[in-house]
mmCIF file of C-alpha atoms in Angstrom:
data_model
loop_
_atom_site.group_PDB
_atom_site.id
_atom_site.type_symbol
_atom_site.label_atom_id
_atom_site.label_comp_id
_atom_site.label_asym_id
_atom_site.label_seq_id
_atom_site.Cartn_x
_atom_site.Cartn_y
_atom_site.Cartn_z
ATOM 1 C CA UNK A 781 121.506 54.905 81.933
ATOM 2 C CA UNK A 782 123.292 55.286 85.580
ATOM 3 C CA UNK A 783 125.839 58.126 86.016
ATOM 4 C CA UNK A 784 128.381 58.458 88.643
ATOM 5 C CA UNK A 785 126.610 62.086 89.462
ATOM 6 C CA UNK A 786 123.627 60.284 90.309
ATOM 7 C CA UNK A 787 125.596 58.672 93.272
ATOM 8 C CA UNK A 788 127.205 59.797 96.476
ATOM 9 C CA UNK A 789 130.557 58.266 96.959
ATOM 10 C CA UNK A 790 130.273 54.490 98.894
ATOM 11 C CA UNK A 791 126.227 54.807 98.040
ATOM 12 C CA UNK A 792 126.263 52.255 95.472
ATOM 13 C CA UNK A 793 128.310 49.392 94.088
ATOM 14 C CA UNK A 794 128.745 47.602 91.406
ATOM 15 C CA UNK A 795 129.721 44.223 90.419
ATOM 16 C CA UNK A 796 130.792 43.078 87.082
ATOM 17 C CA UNK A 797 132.905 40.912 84.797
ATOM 18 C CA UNK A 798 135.812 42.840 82.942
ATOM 19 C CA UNK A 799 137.321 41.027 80.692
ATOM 20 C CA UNK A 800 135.102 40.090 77.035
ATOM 21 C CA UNK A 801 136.869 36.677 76.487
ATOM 22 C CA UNK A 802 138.340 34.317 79.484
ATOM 23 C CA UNK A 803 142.246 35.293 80.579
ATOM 24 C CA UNK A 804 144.154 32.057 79.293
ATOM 25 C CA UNK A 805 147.211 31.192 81.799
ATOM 26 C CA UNK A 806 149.399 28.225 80.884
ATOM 27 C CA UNK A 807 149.548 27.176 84.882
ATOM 28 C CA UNK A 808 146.373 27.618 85.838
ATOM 29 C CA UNK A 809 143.886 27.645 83.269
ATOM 30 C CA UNK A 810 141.487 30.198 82.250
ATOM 31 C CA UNK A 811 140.038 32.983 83.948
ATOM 32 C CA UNK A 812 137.398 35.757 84.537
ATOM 33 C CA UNK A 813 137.929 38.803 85.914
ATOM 34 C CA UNK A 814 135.468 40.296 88.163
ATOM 35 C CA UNK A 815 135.015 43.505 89.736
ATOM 36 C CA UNK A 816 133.759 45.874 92.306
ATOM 37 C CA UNK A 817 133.619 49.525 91.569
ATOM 38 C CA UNK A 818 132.171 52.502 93.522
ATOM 39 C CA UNK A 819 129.189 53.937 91.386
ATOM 40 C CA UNK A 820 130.293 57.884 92.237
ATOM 41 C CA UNK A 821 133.793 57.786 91.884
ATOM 42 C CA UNK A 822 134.123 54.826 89.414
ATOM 43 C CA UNK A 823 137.136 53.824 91.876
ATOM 44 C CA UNK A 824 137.721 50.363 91.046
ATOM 45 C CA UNK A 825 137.609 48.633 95.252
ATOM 46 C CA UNK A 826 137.834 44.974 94.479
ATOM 47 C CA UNK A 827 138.877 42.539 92.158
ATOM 48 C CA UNK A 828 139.089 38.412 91.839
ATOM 49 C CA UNK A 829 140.501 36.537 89.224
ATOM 50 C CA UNK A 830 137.456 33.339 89.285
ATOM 51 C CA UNK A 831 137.640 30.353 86.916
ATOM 52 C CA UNK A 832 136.373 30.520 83.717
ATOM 53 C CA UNK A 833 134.789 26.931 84.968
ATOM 54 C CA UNK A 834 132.759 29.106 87.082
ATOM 55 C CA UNK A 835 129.682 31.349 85.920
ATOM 56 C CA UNK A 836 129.851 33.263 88.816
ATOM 57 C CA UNK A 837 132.411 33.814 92.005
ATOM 58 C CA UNK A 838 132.184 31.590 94.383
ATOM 59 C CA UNK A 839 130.773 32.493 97.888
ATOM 60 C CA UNK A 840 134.260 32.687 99.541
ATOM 61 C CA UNK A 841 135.060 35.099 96.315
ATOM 62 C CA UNK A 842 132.124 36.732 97.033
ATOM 63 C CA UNK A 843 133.108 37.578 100.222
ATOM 64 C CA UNK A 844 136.664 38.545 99.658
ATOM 65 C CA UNK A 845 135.290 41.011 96.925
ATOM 66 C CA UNK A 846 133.347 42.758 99.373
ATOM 67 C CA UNK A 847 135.506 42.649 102.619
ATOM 68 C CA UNK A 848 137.953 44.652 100.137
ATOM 69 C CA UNK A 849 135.442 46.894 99.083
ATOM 70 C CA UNK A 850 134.286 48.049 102.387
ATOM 71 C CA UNK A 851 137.897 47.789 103.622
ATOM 72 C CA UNK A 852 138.526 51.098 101.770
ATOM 73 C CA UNK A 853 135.776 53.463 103.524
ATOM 74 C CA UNK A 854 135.380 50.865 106.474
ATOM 75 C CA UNK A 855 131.543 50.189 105.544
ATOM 76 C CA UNK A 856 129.759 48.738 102.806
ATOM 77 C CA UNK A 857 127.182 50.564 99.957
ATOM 78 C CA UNK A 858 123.340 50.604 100.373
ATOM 79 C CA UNK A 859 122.928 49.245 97.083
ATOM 80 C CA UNK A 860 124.623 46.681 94.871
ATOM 81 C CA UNK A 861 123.849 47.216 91.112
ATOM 82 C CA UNK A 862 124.512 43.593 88.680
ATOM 83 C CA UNK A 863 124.033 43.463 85.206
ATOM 84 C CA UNK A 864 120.858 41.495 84.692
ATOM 85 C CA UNK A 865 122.699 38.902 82.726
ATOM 86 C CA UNK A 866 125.711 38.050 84.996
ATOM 87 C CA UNK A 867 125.173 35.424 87.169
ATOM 88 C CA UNK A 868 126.167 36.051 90.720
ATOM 89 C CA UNK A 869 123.627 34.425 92.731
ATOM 90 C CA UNK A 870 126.129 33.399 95.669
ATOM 91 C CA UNK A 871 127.186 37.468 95.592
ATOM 92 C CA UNK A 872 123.732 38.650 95.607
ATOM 93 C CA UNK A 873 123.189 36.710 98.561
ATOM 94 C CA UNK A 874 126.346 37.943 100.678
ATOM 95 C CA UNK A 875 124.969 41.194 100.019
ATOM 96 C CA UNK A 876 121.792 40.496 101.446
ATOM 97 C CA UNK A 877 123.312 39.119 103.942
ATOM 98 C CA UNK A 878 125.342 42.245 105.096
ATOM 99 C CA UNK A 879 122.688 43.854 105.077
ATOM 100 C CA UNK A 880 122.834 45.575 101.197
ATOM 101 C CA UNK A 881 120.059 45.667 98.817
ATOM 102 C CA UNK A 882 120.640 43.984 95.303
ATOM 103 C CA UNK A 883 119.455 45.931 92.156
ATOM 104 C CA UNK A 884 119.488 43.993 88.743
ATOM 105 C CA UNK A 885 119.873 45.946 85.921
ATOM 106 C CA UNK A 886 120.711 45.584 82.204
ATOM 107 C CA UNK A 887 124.493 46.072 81.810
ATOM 108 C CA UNK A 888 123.850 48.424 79.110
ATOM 109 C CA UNK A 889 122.574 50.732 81.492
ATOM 110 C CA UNK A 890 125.859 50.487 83.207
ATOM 111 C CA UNK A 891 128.173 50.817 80.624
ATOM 112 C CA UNK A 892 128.935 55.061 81.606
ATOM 113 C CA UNK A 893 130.774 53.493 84.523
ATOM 114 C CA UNK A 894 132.092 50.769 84.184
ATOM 115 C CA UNK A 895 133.039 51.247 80.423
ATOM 116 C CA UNK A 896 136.495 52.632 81.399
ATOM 117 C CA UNK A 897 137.428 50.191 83.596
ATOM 118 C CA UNK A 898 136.591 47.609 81.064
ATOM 119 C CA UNK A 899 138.419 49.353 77.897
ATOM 120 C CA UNK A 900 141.533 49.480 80.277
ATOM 121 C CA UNK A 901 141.063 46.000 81.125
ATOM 122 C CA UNK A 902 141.068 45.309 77.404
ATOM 123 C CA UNK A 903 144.361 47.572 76.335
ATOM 124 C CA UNK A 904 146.690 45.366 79.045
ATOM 125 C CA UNK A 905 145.009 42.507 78.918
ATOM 126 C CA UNK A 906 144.016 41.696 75.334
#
């Protein structure tokens, strides 16, 4: 299992969904949540609401996720964990393409930090 102490802050991201079950809006439809946290700090950089159409964010999501990441220590991580079963394809390959290598790895393993964001996810959103 990853641990933030394992990291140096801005060293490694990591992408995920947050929510269990889609976000239902009367307007709009259903929704995923999905997020970019620091690995070190568990600091929360990023996040985009993406249709629960959608398996994955789109590549202009994909890009807005990490422009707002790096906007916050004005570069971007060496590495970019994703759980092993998200899809996120178009993501992965922004990341390559700024220059970031992509790690897949079982979200299990992830869980020590990114759990928190999730249970708080949960308690406001349901």
């Amino acid at each position: 299992m990853l641990q933030p102490n394992q990291f140096k802050v801005n060293e490694a991201w990591i992408v995920f969904k947050l929510n269990d079950q889609p976000i239902h809006t009367d307007q709009d439809g259903d929704f995923n949540f999905f997020a970019l946290i620091d690995a070190a700090s568990c600091f929360i950089l990023s996040s985009s609401p993406v249709s629960a159409k959608s398996d994955e964010p789109s590549k202009l999501e994909s890009r807005r996720l990490l422009k707002q990441g790096k906007a916050h220590k004005k570069k971007g991580p060496k590495k970019l964990f994703v759980p092993s079963e998200q899809p996120a394809t178009l993501l992965a390959a922004e990341a390559k393409r700024l220059g970031i290598s992509v790690v897949y790895i079982p979200e299990d393993q992830l869980l020590p930090i990114i759990g928190e964001a999730r249970e708080g996810f949960r308690e406001r959103f349901g």
